[in-house]
CSV table of C-alpha atoms and ligand atoms in Angstrom, one decimal:
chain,number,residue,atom,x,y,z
C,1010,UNK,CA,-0.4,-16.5,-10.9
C,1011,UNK,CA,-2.8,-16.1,-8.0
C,1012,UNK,CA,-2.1,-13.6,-5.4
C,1013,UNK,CA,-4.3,-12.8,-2.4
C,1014,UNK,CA,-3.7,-9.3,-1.0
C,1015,UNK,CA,-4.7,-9.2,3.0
C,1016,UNK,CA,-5.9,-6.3,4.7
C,1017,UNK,CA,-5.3,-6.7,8.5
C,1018,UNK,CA,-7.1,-4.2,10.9
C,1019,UNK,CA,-7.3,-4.6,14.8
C,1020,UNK,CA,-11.0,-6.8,14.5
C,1021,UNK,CA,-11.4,-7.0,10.7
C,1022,UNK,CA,-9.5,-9.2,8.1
C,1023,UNK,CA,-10.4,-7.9,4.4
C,1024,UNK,CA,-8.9,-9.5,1.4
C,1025,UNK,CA,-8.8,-9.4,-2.6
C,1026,UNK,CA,-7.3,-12.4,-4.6
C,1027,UNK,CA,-6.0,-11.3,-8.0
C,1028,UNK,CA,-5.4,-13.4,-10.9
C,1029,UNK,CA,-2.2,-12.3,-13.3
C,1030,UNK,CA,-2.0,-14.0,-16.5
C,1031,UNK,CA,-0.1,-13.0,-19.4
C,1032,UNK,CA,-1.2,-9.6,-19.9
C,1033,UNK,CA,-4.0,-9.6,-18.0
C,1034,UNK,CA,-5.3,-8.6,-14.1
C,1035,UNK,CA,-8.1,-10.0,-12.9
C,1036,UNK,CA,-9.8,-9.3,-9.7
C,1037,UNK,CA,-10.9,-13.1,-8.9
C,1038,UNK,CA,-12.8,-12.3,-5.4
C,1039,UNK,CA,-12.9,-9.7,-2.4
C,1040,UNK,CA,-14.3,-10.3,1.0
C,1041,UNK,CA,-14.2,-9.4,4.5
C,1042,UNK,CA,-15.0,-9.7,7.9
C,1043,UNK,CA,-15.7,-7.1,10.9
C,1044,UNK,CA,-15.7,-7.6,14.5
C,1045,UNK,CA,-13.0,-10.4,14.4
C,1046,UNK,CA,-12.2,-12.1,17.9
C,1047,UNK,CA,-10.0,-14.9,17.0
C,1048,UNK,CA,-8.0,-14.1,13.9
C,1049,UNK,CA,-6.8,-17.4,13.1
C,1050,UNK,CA,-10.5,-18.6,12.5
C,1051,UNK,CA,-11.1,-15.5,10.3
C,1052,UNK,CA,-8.0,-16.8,8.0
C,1053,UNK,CA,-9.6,-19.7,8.2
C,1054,UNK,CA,-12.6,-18.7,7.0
C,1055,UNK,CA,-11.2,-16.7,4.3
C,1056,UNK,CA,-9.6,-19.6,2.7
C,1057,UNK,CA,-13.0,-21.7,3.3
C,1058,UNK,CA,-14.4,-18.8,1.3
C,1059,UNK,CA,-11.9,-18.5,-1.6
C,1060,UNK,CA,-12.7,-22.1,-2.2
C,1061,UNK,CA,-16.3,-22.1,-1.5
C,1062,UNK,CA,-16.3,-19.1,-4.2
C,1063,UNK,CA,-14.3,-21.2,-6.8
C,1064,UNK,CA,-11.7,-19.0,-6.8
C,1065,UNK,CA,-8.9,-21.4,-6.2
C,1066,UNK,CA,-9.4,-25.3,-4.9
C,1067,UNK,CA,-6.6,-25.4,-2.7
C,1068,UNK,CA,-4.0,-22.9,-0.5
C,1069,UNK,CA,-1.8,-24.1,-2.5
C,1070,UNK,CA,-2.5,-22.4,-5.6
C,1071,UNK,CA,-1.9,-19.1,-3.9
C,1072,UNK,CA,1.7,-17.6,-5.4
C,1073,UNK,CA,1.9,-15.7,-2.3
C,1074,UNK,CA,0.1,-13.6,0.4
C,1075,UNK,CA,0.7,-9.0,0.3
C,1076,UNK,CA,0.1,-7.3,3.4
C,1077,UNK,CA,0.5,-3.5,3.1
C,1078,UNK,CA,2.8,-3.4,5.4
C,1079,UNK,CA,3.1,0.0,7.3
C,1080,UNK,CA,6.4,0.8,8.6
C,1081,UNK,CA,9.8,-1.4,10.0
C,1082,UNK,CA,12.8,0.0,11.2
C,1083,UNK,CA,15.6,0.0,8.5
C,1084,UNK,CA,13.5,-1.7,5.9
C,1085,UNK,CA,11.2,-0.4,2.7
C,1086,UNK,CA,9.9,-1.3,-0.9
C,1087,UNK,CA,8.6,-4.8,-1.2
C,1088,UNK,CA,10.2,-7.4,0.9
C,1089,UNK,CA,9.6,-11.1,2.2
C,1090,UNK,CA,8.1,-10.9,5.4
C,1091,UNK,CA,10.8,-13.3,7.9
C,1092,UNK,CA,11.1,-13.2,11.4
C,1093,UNK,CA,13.6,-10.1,10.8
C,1094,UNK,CA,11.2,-8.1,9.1
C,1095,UNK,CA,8.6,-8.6,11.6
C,1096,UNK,CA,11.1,-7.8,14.1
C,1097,UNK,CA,12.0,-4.5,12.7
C,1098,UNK,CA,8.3,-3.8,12.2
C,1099,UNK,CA,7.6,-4.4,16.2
C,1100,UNK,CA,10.5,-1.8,16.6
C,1101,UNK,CA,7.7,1.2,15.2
C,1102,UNK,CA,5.0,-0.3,17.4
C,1103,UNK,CA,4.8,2.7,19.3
C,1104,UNK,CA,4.2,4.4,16.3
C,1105,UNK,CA,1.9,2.9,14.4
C,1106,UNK,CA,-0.1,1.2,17.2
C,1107,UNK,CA,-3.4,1.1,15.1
C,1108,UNK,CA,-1.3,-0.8,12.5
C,1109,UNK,CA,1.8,-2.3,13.5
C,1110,UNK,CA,0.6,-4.7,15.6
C,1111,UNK,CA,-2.5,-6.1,13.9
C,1112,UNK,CA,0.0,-7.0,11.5
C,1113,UNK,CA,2.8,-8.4,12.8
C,1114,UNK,CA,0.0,-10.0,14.8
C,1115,UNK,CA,-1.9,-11.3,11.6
C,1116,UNK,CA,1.3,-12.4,9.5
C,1117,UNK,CA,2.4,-14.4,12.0
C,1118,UNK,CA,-0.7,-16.5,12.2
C,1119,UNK,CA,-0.5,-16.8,8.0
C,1120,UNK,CA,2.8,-17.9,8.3
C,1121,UNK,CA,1.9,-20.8,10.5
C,1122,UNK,CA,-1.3,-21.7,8.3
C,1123,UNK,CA,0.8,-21.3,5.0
C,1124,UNK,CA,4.2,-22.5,6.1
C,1125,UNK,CA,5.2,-22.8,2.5
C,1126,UNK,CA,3.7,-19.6,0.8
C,1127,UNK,CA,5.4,-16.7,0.5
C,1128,UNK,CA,4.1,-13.5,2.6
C,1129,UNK,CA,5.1,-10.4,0.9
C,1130,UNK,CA,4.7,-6.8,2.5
C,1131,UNK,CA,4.5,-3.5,0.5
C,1132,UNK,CA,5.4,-1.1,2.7
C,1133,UNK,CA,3.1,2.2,3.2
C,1134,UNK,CA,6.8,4.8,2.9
C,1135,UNK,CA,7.9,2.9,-0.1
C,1136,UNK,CA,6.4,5.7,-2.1
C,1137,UNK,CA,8.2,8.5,-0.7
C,1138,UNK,CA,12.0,6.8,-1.1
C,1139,UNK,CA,13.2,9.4,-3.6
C,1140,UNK,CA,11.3,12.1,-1.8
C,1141,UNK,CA,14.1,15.3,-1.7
C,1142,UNK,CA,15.5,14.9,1.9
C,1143,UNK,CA,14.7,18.4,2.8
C,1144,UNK,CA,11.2,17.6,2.4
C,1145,UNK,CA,11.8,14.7,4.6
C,1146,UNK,CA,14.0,15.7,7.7
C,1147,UNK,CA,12.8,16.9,10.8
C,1148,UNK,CA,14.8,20.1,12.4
C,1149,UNK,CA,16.5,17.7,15.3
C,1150,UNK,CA,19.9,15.9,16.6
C,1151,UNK,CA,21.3,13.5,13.8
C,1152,UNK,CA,21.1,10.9,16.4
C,1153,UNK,CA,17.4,11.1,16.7
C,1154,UNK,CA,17.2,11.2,12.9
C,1155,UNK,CA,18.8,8.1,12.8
C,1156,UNK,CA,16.5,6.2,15.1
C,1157,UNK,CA,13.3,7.0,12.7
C,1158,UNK,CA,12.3,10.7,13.8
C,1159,UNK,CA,11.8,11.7,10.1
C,1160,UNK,CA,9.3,12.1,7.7
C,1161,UNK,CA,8.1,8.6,6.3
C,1162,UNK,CA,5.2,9.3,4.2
C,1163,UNK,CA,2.6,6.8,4.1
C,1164,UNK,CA,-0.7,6.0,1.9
C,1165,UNK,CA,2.2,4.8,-0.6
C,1166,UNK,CA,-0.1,2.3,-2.3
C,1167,UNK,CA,-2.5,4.2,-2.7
C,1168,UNK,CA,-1.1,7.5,-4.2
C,1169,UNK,CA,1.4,5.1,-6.2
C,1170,UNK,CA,-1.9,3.6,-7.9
C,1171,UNK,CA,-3.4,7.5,-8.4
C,1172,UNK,CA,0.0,8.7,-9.9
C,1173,UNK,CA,0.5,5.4,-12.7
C,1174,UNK,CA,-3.2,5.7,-13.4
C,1175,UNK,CA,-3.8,9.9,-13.4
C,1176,UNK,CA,-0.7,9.8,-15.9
C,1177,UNK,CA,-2.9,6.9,-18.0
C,1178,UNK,CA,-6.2,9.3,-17.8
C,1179,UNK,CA,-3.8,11.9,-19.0
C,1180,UNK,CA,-2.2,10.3,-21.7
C,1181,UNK,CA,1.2,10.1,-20.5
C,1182,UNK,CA,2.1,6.7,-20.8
C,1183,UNK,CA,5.7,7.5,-20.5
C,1184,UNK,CA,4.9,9.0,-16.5
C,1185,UNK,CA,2.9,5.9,-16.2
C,1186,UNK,CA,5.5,3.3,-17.1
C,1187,UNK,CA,8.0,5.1,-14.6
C,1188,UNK,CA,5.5,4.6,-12.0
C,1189,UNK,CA,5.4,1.3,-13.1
C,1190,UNK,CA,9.0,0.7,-12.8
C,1191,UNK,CA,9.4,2.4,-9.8
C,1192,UNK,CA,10.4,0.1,-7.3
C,1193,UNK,CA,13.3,-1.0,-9.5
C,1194,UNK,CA,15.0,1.8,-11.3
C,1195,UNK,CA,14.3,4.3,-8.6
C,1196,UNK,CA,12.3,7.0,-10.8
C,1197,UNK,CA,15.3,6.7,-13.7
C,1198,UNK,CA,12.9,5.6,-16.3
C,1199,UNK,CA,12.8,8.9,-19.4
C,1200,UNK,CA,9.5,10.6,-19.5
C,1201,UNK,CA,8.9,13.4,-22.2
C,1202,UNK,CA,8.4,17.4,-21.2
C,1203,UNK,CA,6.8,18.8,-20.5
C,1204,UNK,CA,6.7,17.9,-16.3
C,1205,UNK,CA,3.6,16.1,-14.8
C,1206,UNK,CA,2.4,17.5,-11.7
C,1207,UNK,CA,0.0,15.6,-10.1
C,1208,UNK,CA,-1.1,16.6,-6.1
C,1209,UNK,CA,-3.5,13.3,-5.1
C,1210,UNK,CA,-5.8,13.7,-2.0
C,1211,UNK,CA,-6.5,10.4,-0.3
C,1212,UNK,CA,-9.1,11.1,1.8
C,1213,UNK,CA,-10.8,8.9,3.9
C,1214,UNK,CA,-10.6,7.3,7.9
C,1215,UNK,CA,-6.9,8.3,7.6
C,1216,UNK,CA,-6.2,11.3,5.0
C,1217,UNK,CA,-2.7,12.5,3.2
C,1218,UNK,CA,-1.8,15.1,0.4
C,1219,UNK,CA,1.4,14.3,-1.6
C,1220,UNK,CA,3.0,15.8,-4.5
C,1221,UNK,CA,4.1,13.5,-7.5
C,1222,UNK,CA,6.5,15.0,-9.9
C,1223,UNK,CA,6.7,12.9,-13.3
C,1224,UNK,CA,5.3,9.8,-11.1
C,1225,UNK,CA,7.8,10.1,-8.3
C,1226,UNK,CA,6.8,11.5,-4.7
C,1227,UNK,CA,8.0,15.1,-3.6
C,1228,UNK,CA,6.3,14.6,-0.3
C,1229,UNK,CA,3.6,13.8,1.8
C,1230,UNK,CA,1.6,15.3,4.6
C,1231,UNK,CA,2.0,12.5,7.0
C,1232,UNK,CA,4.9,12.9,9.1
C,1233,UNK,CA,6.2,10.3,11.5
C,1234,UNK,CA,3.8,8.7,12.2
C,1235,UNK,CA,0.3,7.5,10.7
C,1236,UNK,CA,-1.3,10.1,12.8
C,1237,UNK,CA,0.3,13.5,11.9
C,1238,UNK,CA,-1.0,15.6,8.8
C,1239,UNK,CA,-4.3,16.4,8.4
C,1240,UNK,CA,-7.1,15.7,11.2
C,1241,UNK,CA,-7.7,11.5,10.9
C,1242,UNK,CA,-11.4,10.1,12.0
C,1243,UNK,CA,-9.7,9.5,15.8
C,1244,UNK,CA,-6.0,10.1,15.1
C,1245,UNK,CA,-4.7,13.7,15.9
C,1246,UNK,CA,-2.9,15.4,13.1
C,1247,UNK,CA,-0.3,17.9,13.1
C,1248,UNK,CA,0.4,18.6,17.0
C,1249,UNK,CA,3.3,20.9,18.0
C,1250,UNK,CA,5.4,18.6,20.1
C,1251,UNK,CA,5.5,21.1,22.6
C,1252,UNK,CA,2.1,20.0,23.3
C,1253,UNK,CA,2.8,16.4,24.8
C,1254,UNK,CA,5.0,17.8,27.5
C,1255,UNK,CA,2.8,20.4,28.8
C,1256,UNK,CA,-0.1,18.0,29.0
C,1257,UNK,CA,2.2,16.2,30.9
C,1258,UNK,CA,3.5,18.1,33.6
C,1259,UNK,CA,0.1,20.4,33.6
C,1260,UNK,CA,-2.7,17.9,33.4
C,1261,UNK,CA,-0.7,15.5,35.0
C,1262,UNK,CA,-1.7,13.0,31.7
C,1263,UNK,CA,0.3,10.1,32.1
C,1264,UNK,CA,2.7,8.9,28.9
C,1265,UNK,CA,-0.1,5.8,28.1
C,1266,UNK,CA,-3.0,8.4,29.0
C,1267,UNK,CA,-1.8,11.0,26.2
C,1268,UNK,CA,-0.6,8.4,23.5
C,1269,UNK,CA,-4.3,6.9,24.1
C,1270,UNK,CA,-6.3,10.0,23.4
C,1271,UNK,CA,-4.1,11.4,20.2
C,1272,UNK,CA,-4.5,7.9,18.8
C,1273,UNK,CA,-8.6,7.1,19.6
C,1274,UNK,CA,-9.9,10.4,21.5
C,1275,UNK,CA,-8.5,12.9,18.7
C,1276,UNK,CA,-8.6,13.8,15.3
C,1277,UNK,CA,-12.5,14.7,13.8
C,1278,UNK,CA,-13.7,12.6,16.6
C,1279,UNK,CA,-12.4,15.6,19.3
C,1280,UNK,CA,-13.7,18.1,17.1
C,1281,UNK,CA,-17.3,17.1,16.5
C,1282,UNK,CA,-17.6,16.2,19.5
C,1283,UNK,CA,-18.1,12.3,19.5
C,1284,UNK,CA,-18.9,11.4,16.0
C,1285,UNK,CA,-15.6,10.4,13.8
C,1286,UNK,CA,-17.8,9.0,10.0
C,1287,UNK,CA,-18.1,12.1,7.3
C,1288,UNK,CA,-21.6,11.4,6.9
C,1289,UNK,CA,-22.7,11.4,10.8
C,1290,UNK,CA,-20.7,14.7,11.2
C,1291,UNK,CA,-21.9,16.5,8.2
C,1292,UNK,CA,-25.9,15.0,9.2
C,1293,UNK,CA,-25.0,16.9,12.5
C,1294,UNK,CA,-23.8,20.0,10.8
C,1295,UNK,CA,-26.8,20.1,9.0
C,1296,UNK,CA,-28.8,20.4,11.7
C,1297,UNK,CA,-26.5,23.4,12.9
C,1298,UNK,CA,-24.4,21.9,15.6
C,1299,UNK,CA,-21.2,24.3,15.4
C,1300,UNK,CA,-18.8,21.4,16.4
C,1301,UNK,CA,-19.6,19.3,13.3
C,1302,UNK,CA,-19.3,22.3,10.8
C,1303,UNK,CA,-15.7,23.1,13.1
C,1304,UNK,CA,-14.9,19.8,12.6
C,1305,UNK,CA,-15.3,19.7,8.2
C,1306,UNK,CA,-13.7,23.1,8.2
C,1307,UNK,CA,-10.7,22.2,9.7
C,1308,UNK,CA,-10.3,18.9,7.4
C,1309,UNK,CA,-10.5,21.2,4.9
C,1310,UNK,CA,-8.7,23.5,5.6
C,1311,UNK,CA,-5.5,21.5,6.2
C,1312,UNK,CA,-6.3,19.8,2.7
C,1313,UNK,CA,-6.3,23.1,1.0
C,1314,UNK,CA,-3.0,24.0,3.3
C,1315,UNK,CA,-1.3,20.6,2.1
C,1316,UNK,CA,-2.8,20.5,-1.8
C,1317,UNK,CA,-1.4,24.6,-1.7
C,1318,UNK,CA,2.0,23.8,-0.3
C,1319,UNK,CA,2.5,20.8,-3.3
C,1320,UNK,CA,0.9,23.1,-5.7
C,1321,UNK,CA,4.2,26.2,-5.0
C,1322,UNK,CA,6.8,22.7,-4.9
C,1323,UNK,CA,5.4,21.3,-8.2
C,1324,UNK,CA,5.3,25.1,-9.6
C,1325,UNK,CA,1.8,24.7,-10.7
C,1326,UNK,CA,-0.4,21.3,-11.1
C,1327,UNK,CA,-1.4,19.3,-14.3
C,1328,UNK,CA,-4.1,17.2,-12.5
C,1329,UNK,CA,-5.6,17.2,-8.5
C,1330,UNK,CA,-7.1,13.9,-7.8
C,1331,UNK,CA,-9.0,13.2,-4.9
C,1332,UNK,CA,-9.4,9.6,-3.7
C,1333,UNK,CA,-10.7,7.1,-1.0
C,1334,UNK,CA,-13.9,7.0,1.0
C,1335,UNK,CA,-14.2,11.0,1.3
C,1336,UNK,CA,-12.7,11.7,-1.7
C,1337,UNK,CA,-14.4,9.9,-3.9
C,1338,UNK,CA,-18.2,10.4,-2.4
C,1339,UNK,CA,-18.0,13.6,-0.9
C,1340,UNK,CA,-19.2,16.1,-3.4
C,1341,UNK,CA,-19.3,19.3,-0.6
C,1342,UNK,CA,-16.0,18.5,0.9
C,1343,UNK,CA,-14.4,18.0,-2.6
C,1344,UNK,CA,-16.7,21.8,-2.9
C,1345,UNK,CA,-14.9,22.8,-0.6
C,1346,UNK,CA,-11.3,22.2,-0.6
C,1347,UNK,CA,-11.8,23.2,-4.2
C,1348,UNK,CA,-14.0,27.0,-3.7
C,1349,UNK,CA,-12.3,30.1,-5.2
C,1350,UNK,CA,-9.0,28.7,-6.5
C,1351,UNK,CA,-9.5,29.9,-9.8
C,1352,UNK,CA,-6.1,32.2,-8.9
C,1353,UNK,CA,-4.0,29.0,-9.0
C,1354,UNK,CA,-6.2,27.6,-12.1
C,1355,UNK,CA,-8.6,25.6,-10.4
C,1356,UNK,CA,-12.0,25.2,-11.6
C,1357,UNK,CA,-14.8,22.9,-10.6
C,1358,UNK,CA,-17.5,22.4,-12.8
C,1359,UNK,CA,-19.9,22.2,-10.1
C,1360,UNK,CA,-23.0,19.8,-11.7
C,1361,UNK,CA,-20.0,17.0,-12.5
C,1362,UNK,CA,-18.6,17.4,-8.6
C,1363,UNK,CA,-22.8,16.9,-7.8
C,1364,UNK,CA,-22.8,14.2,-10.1
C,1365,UNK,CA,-19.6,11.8,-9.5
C,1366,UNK,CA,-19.4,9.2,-6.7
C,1367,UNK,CA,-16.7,6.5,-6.8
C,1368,UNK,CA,-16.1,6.5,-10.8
C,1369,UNK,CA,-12.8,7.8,-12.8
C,1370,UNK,CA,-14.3,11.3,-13.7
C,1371,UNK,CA,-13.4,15.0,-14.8
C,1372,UNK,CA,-14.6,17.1,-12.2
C,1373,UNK,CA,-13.3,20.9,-13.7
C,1374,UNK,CA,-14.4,22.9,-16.5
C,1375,UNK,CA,-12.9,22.5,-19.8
C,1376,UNK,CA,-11.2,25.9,-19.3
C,1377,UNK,CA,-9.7,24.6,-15.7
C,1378,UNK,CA,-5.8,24.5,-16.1
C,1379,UNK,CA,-5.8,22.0,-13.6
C,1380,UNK,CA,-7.5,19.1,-14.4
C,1381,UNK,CA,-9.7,17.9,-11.1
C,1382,UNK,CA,-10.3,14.2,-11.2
C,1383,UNK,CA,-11.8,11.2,-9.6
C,1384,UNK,CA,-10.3,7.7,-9.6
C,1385,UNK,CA,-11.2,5.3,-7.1
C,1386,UNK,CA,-8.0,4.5,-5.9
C,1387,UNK,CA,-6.9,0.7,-6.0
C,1388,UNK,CA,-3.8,-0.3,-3.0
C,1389,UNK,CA,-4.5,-4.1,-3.1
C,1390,UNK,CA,-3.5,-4.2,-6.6
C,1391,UNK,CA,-0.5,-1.8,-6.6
C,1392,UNK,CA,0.2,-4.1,-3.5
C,1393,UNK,CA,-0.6,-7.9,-5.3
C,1394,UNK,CA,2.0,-6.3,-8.7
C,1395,UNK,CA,4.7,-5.4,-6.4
C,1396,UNK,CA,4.8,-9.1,-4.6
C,1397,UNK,CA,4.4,-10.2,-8.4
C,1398,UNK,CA,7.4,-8.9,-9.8
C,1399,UNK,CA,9.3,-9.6,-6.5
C,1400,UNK,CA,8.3,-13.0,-7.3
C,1401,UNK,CA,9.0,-13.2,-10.2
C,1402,UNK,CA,12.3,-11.3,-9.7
C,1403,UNK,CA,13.5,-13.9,-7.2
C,1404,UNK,CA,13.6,-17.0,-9.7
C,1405,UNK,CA,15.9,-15.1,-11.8
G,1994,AMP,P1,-12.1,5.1,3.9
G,1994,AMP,O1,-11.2,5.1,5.1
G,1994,AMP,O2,-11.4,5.4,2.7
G,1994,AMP,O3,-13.0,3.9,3.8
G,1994,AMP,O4,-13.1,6.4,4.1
G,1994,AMP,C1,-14.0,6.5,5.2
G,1994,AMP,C2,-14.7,7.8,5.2
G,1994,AMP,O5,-15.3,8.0,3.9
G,1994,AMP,C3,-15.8,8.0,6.2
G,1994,AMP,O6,-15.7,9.3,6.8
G,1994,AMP,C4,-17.1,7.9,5.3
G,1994,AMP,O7,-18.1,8.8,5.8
G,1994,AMP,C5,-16.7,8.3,4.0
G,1994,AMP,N1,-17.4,7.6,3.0
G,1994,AMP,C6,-17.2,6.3,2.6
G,1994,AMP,N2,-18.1,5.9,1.7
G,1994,AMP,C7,-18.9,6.9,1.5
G,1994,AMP,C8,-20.1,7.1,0.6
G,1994,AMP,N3,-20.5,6.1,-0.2
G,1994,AMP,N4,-20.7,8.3,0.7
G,1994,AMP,C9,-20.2,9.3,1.5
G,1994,AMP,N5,-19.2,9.1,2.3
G,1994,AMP,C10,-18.5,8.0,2.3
């Protein structure tokens, strides 16, 4: 069964086409394009490729198309992607506008190439469903509650991969079969004691911290909204929402003005002072500009605030794993978030930090009760099993 998993950004269309036989996944071909102006020529093109490549011969053969899917209003898990669903997904626009509308935008144009193949989305809070609703709520009116002013959690395909496979690394095939199950018994599956605590660190363009109690979500540290939590490249972060109004009434922003700047003027863009990649603000750093070094301190510091609040819910941590562009390359910042935490039993062994980019690693000493890992995290697949099993689900 082949299933290609699209990634839809604003001018970029990036894809991975996986292969599931009996007992097996195979990554068959990934590809991409940037600085896409007409987005029905970039599917286009991607299919040209796919066949070009050998991959498959014909659309045809394609079991379905993933998206993961960010948020819709009223909807979650893994879902066929109808006109109701894309609907519901325009509701959170507003949102998500780096990410709502490429989609909807995107799947609507797959739809009308692939009339007959399925489009499946994997939505980004599917994670967090069991998430205790304390962790979850916001202090306001029921009403407003009920129109979507909650906690979502998102990164759910990619801390979902980190929780099934740190439990692998870990030997706990029991946590990792739960994980596995997830989506359709809810977290019920039996694990053995003692408890796996896992706290995952995504960090990367956009960055979350969640808890993961014997593979099932406590939490995460995005709100809302894909731009609340800790500082994104342009994206804001945690703002009191006190802030929105007095920019309002006292700079005289606009409503558009101010939604514009927390969404592409904010974040570790604002705070360096222009540049919004980890590698141009730490070369500035290094050559002593004071809004760089601001900007990395703050990152970490609200990844040490978020990995320390999971750490006191999970009573303790079996494994942190850091993850996605920062995570996995950044040996200072992973330095960093991880200096003098030898209280809560943290340990970095400090020449395999130097040493690890983008492999599954042990980054602690041997005498660190937390284990500190690496694993390059994986959301196209977690996305490409999800629309499998729905699949497969569907014909029974
Ligand atoms: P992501 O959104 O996961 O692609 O992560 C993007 C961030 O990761 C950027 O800030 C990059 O500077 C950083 N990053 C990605 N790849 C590398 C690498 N090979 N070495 C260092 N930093 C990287």
């Amino acid at each position: 069964m082949k299933i290609l998993v699209a990634n839809l950004g604003s001018t970029s269309l990036k894809w991975r086409l996986f292969d599931f036989a009996v007992g097996q996944e195979r990554l068959l071909h990934k590809g991409g394009f940037e600085r896409v102006a007409d987005y029905a020529q970039a599917i286009e093109d991607c299919l040209a490729e796919l066949k070009r490549s050998g991959a498959i011969q014909h659309e045809s053969e394609l079991a379905a198309v993933g998206f993961k899917t960010i948020m819709a209003r009223g909807i979650n898990g893994c879902v066929r992607l109808d006109q109701q669903v894309l609907q519901a997904m325009e509701f959170y626009n507003q949102i998500a506008p780096a990410h709502n509308p490429p989609y909807v935008t995107g799947i609507r144009l797959f739809a009308r190439r692939m009339p007959d193949t399925p489009l499946i989305g994997l939505f980004e809070t599917a994670f967090y469903q069991w998430a205790p609703e304390a962790a979850m709520r916001y202090a306001v009116p029921q009403a407003w509650h009920e129109l979507g002013v909650r906690r979502w959690g998102f990164h759910g395909a990619s801390h979902k991969f980190i929780a099934e496979r740190s439990a692998e690394l870990l030997g706990r095939e029991d946590v990792a079969l739960r994980v596995r199950q997830l989506y359709v018994d809810g977290g019920r599956s039996p694990v053995r004691q003692p408890e796996l605590r896992v706290i995952s660190c995504h960090l990367g363009g956009s960055s979350s911290v969640t808890g993961i109690l014997n593979g099932v979500a406590i939490g995460n540290s995005l709100g809302m909204s894909p731009q609340s939590g800790l500082p994104q490249n342009n994206r804001v972060g945690d703002l009191d929402a006190f802030a929105l109004p007095f920019l309002m009434r006292t700079a005289r922003l606009t409503l558009d003005e101010a939604e514009r700047v927390l969404c592409q003027e904010s974040g570790l863009k604002a705070l360096s002072g222009g540049a919004n990649d980890i590698r141009d603000i730490q070369a500035q750093a290094a050559q002593g500009d004071p809004r760089a070094q601001l900007a990395l301190d703050t990152l970490v510091h609200q990844a040490r605030h978020w990995i320390g609040a999971f750490h006191l819910e999970l009573n303790g941590a079996d494994a942190l794993v850091f993850t996605a562009g920062i995570g996995e390359n950044q040996t200072r910042i992973r330095q960093a978030i991880c200096a003098q935490l030898e209280q809560l039993g943290i340990a970095l062994d400090s020449a395999a930090n130097d040493r690890v980019r983008a492999q599954e690693s042990v980054i602690s000493t041997p005498a660190s009760r937390v284990k500190v890992m690496v694993i390059p995290t994986n959301e196209e697949l977690v996305v490409a099993r999800e629309a499998k099993r729905l699949l497969e689900n569907s014909k029974n």
